PDB file of C-alpha atoms in Angstrom:
ATOM      1  CA  MET Y   1      88.138  96.310  16.368  1.00 72.00           C
ATOM      2  CA  ASN Y   2      91.949  95.138  16.436  1.00 80.00           C
ATOM      3  CA  VAL Y   3      94.815  96.331  18.529  1.00 81.00           C
ATOM      4  CA  PHE Y   4      96.505  98.327  15.634  1.00 82.00           C
ATOM      5  CA  ASP Y   5      93.064 100.556  15.402  1.00 82.00           C
ATOM      6  CA  MET Y   6      92.821 100.811  19.080  1.00 82.00           C
ATOM      7  CA  LEU Y   7      96.273 102.245  19.163  1.00 82.00           C
ATOM      8  CA  ARG Y   8      96.435 104.055  16.058  1.00 82.00           C
ATOM      9  CA  ILE Y   9      99.371 102.410  14.998  1.00 81.00           C
ATOM     10  CA  SER Y  10     100.390 100.380  12.184  1.00 80.00           C
ATOM     11  CA  PRO Y  11     101.229  96.603  12.062  1.00 79.00           C
ATOM     12  CA  GLY Y  12     105.191  96.034  12.685  1.00 76.00           C
ATOM     13  CA  ASP Y  13     105.235  99.386  14.858  1.00 80.00           C
ATOM     14  CA  TYR Y  14     106.611  99.438  18.459  1.00 83.00           C
ATOM     15  CA  LEU Y  15     105.326 101.255  21.555  1.00 87.00           C
ATOM     16  CA  THR Y  16     107.085 101.952  24.759  1.00 91.00           C
ATOM     17  CA  VAL Y  17     105.294 100.927  27.738  1.00 92.00           C
ATOM     18  CA  ASP Y  18     106.065 100.634  31.717  1.00 92.00           C
ATOM     19  CA  ASN Y  19     104.776  98.160  34.075  1.00 89.00           C
ATOM     20  CA  PRO Y  20     104.095  99.590  37.436  1.00 88.00           C
ATOM     21  CA  ARG Y  21     105.126  96.482  39.254  1.00 88.00           C
ATOM     22  CA  SER Y  22     108.495  96.325  37.694  1.00 85.00           C
ATOM     23  CA  ASN Y  23     111.615  98.016  38.683  1.00 86.00           C
ATOM     24  CA  SER Y  24     113.018  97.275  35.094  1.00 85.00           C
ATOM     25  CA  GLY Y  25     111.448 100.843  33.716  1.00 88.00           C
ATOM     26  CA  PRO Y  26     110.062 101.469  30.253  1.00 90.00           C
ATOM     27  CA  ARG Y  27     110.503  98.943  27.159  1.00 90.00           C
ATOM     28  CA  ASP Y  28     109.695  98.713  23.864  1.00 89.00           C
ATOM     29  CA  VAL Y  29     107.170  96.150  22.552  1.00 88.00           C
ATOM     30  CA  VAL Y  30     105.733  95.129  19.315  1.00 86.00           C
ATOM     31  CA  PRO Y  31     101.845  94.728  19.883  1.00 86.00           C
ATOM     32  CA  LEU Y  32     100.561  91.125  18.159  1.00 86.00           C
ATOM     33  CA  GLY Y  33      96.548  91.456  19.026  1.00 85.00           C
ATOM     34  CA  LEU Y  34      94.244  91.573  22.182  1.00 85.00           C
ATOM     35  CA  SER Y  35      94.195  88.879  24.556  1.00 83.00           C
ATOM     36  CA  LYS Y  36      91.182  86.543  24.187  1.00 81.00           C
ATOM     37  CA  ASN Y  37      89.434  88.242  26.957  1.00 79.00           C
ATOM     38  CA  GLY Y  38      89.877  91.441  25.490  1.00 80.00           C
ATOM     39  CA  ILE Y  39      91.612  93.194  28.703  1.00 83.00           C
ATOM     40  CA  SER Y  40      95.485  93.039  27.498  1.00 86.00           C
ATOM     41  CA  ILE Y  41      97.287  93.370  24.778  1.00 87.00           C
ATOM     42  CA  ARG Y  42      99.719  90.296  23.693  1.00 87.00           C
ATOM     43  CA  ALA Y  43     103.200  91.799  22.668  1.00 87.00           C
ATOM     44  CA  ILE Y  44     106.659  90.856  22.009  1.00 87.00           C
ATOM     45  CA  ASP Y  45     109.053  92.210  24.193  1.00 87.00           C
ATOM     46  CA  THR Y  46     111.838  93.600  22.095  1.00 85.00           C
ATOM     47  CA  ARG Y  47     114.598  93.172  25.159  1.00 85.00           C
ATOM     48  CA  TYR Y  48     114.399  89.364  25.034  1.00 80.00           C
ATOM     49  CA  GLY Y  49     112.012  88.306  22.367  1.00 81.00           C
ATOM     50  CA  ASN Y  50     109.482  86.773  24.751  1.00 83.00           C
ATOM     51  CA  ILE Y  51     105.919  87.432  24.971  1.00 85.00           C
ATOM     52  CA  CYS Y  52     104.164  89.861  27.298  1.00 86.00           C
ATOM     53  CA  TYR Y  53     101.007  90.845  28.029  1.00 88.00           C
ATOM     54  CA  ILE Y  54     100.618  94.687  28.600  1.00 89.00           C
ATOM     55  CA  GLY Y  55      98.059  94.875  31.566  1.00 88.00           C
ATOM     56  CA  ALA Y  56      95.433  97.893  32.006  1.00 87.00           C
ATOM     57  CA  ASP Y  57      97.624  99.362  34.401  1.00 88.00           C
ATOM     58  CA  TRP Y  58     100.737  99.468  32.177  1.00 89.00           C
ATOM     59  CA  THR Y  59     101.639 103.171  31.039  1.00 91.00           C
ATOM     60  CA  ILE Y  60     101.914 103.712  27.128  1.00 89.00           C
ATOM     61  CA  PHE Y  61     104.282 106.199  25.915  1.00 87.00           C
ATOM     62  CA  THR Y  62     103.404 107.729  22.283  1.00 74.00           C
ATOM     63  CA  SER Y  63     105.522 108.551  19.840  1.00 71.00           C
ATOM     64  CA  LYS Y  64     104.237 112.441  20.587  1.00 70.00           C
ATOM     65  CA  GLY Y  65     105.614 111.917  23.857  1.00 75.00           C
ATOM     66  CA  GLU Y  66     101.958 111.496  25.319  1.00 78.00           C
ATOM     67  CA  GLU Y  67     101.346 109.104  28.185  1.00 84.00           C
ATOM     68  CA  SER Y  68      98.024 107.006  28.973  1.00 83.00           C
ATOM     69  CA  LYS Y  69      97.131 104.139  30.834  1.00 86.00           C
ATOM     70  CA  LEU Y  70      96.226 101.064  28.398  1.00 82.00           C
ATOM     71  CA  GLY Y  71      92.722 100.825  30.879  1.00 82.00           C
ATOM     72  CA  ASP Y  72      91.720 104.159  29.731  1.00 84.00           C
ATOM     73  CA  ILE Y  73      91.258 102.966  26.288  1.00 82.00           C
ATOM     74  CA  ASP Y  74      87.675 102.706  25.705  1.00 82.00           C
ATOM     75  CA  HIS Y  75      87.545  98.981  24.256  1.00 81.00           C
ATOM     76  CA  ILE Y  76      89.955  98.018  27.077  1.00 82.00           C
ATOM     77  CA  LYS Y  77      87.469  99.685  29.570  1.00 83.00           C
ATOM     78  CA  GLN Y  78      84.562  98.036  28.457  1.00 85.00           C
ATOM     79  CA  SER Y  79      86.075  94.437  28.177  1.00 84.00           C
ATOM     80  CA  LEU Y  80      87.797  94.786  31.649  1.00 82.00           C
ATOM     81  CA  LEU Y  81      84.347  95.907  33.272  1.00 84.00           C
ATOM     82  CA  GLU Y  82      82.454  93.115  31.472  1.00 84.00           C
ATOM     83  CA  TRP Y  83      85.497  90.696  32.605  1.00 78.00           C
ATOM     84  CA  LYS Y  84      84.827  91.897  36.299  1.00 78.00           C
ATOM     85  CA  LEU Y  85      80.846  91.582  35.965  1.00 80.00           C
ATOM     86  CA  GLY Y  86      81.332  88.315  34.754  1.00 77.00           C
ATOM     87  CA  LYS Y  87      83.548  87.244  37.602  1.00 71.00           C
ATOM     88  CA  LEU Y  88      81.123  88.329  40.046  1.00 70.00           C
ATOM     89  CA  GLY Y  89      78.349  86.760  38.707  1.00 67.00           C
ATOM     90  CA  LYS Y  90      80.052  83.470  38.343  1.00 67.00           C
ATOM     91  CA  LYS Y  91      78.522  80.507  40.507  1.00 66.00           C
ATOM     92  CA  ALA Y  92      80.648  78.108  42.393  1.00 63.00           C
ATOM     93  CA  PRO Y  93      81.940  75.591  40.555  1.00 64.00           C
ATOM     94  CA  PRO Y  94      79.604  71.946  40.996  1.00 63.00           C
ATOM     95  CA  THR Y  95      81.605  69.433  43.136  1.00 67.00           C
ATOM     96  CA  ALA Y  96      83.053  66.331  41.473  1.00 64.00           C
ATOM     97  CA  PRO Y  97      80.761  63.191  42.283  1.00 62.00           C
ATOM     98  CA  GLN Y  98      81.842  60.787  44.517  1.00 62.00           C
ATOM     99  CA  GLN Y  99      82.980  57.653  42.561  1.00 64.00           C
ATOM    100  CA  PHE Y 100      83.092  54.118  44.045  1.00 60.00           C
ATOM    101  CA  LEU Y 101      86.447  52.854  43.370  1.00 59.00           C
ATOM    102  CA  PRO Y 102      86.948  48.856  43.883  1.00 59.00           C
ATOM    103  CA  ASP Y 103      89.673  47.585  46.195  1.00 59.00           C
ATOM    104  CA  GLU Y 104      93.156  47.383  44.915  1.00 57.00           C
ATOM    105  CA  GLU Y 105      93.113  43.721  45.019  1.00 58.00           C
ATOM    106  CA  SER Y 106      90.432  43.383  42.576  1.00 57.00           C
ATOM    107  CA  PHE Y 107      93.001  45.118  40.011  1.00 56.00           C
ATOM    108  CA  GLU Y 108      94.739  42.974  37.569  1.00 63.00           C
ATOM    109  CA  VAL Y 109      98.070  43.987  37.618  1.00 63.00           C
ATOM    110  CA  ALA Y 110     101.011  43.111  35.297  1.00 69.00           C
ATOM    111  CA  THR Y 111     104.477  42.923  35.533  1.00 75.00           C
ATOM    112  CA  LEU Y 112     107.033  44.659  33.705  1.00 72.00           C
ATOM    113  CA  ASP Y 113     108.229  41.479  32.044  1.00 75.00           C
ATOM    114  CA  GLU Y 114     104.675  41.044  30.803  1.00 73.00           C
ATOM    115  CA  ILE Y 115     104.436  44.504  29.363  1.00 69.00           C
ATOM    116  CA  LEU Y 116     107.674  44.030  27.602  1.00 69.00           C
ATOM    117  CA  GLU Y 117     106.801  40.866  25.847  1.00 71.00           C
ATOM    118  CA  THR Y 118     104.062  42.578  24.396  1.00 70.00           C
ATOM    119  CA  PHE Y 119     106.152  44.863  22.402  1.00 67.00           C
ATOM    120  CA  ASP Y 120     108.748  44.109  19.126  1.00 68.00           C
ATOM    121  CA  LEU Y 121     111.606  45.131  20.723  1.00 63.00           C
ATOM    122  CA  LYS Y 122     113.964  44.174  17.357  1.00 71.00           C
ATOM    123  CA  ASN Y 123     116.250  47.366  16.589  1.00 69.00           C
ATOM    124  CA  LEU Y 124     114.467  49.098  19.408  1.00 65.00           C
ATOM    125  CA  LYS Y 125     116.744  51.990  20.943  1.00 69.00           C
ATOM    126  CA  VAL Y 126     115.703  52.732  24.639  1.00 65.00           C
ATOM    127  CA  ALA Y 127     116.979  55.474  27.117  1.00 68.00           C
ATOM    128  CA  VAL Y 128     116.092  54.314  30.485  1.00 69.00           C
ATOM    129  CA  THR Y 129     116.004  57.225  32.807  1.00 68.00           C
ATOM    130  CA  GLY Y 130     114.104  58.560  36.023  1.00 70.00           C
ATOM    131  CA  THR Y 131     113.147  56.173  38.976  1.00 74.00           C
ATOM    132  CA  LEU Y 132     112.640  52.758  38.620  1.00 75.00           C
ATOM    133  CA  PRO Y 133     110.905  50.290  40.509  1.00 79.00           C
ATOM    134  CA  ILE Y 134     113.924  47.751  40.044  1.00 83.00           C
ATOM    135  CA  PRO Y 135     117.442  48.262  39.384  1.00 84.00           C
ATOM    136  CA  ARG Y 136     118.788  49.543  36.329  1.00 80.00           C
ATOM    137  CA  LYS Y 137     121.016  46.735  35.465  1.00 84.00           C
ATOM    138  CA  GLN Y 138     117.678  44.205  35.543  1.00 86.00           C
ATOM    139  CA  ILE Y 139     116.043  46.739  33.318  1.00 80.00           C
ATOM    140  CA  ILE Y 140     118.571  46.864  30.940  1.00 80.00           C
ATOM    141  CA  GLN Y 141     118.823  42.726  30.867  1.00 84.00           C
ATOM    142  CA  LEU Y 142     115.071  42.681  30.489  1.00 80.00           C
ATOM    143  CA  LEU Y 143     115.433  44.768  27.638  1.00 75.00           C
ATOM    144  CA  GLU Y 144     118.584  43.052  25.793  1.00 77.00           C
ATOM    145  CA  THR Y 145     116.948  39.676  26.211  1.00 73.00           C
TER     146      THR Y 145
END
């Protein structure tokens, strides 16, 4: 079942919805489809053009003046129940095995000059940004040589 059949609207139609946890009031949205887990609807908020998710506790106002909660729709209600049961039945994630890491002294470390020598730097444009381990002037000198 797609979102348009579920809401009895045509693709491109908009809905007026209200988020109970927001003070911004009702807004018009254009539904795109059900979310991956099937418990909410992905939609475009027509105020700003951004994507929003209409949750099960949001109020939907129909063009006939009726209002209902998204969670009252049978398909959403069933998906929400399955999702909650799935979360309750999950086991704790396995702990990562402890890995042996050799001492830092055994690592071979390259200098910045050695790394730069491996690149073909002819006609290369570079932007030097961020935090550097040596002064910026030295980096520029290394790049120019």
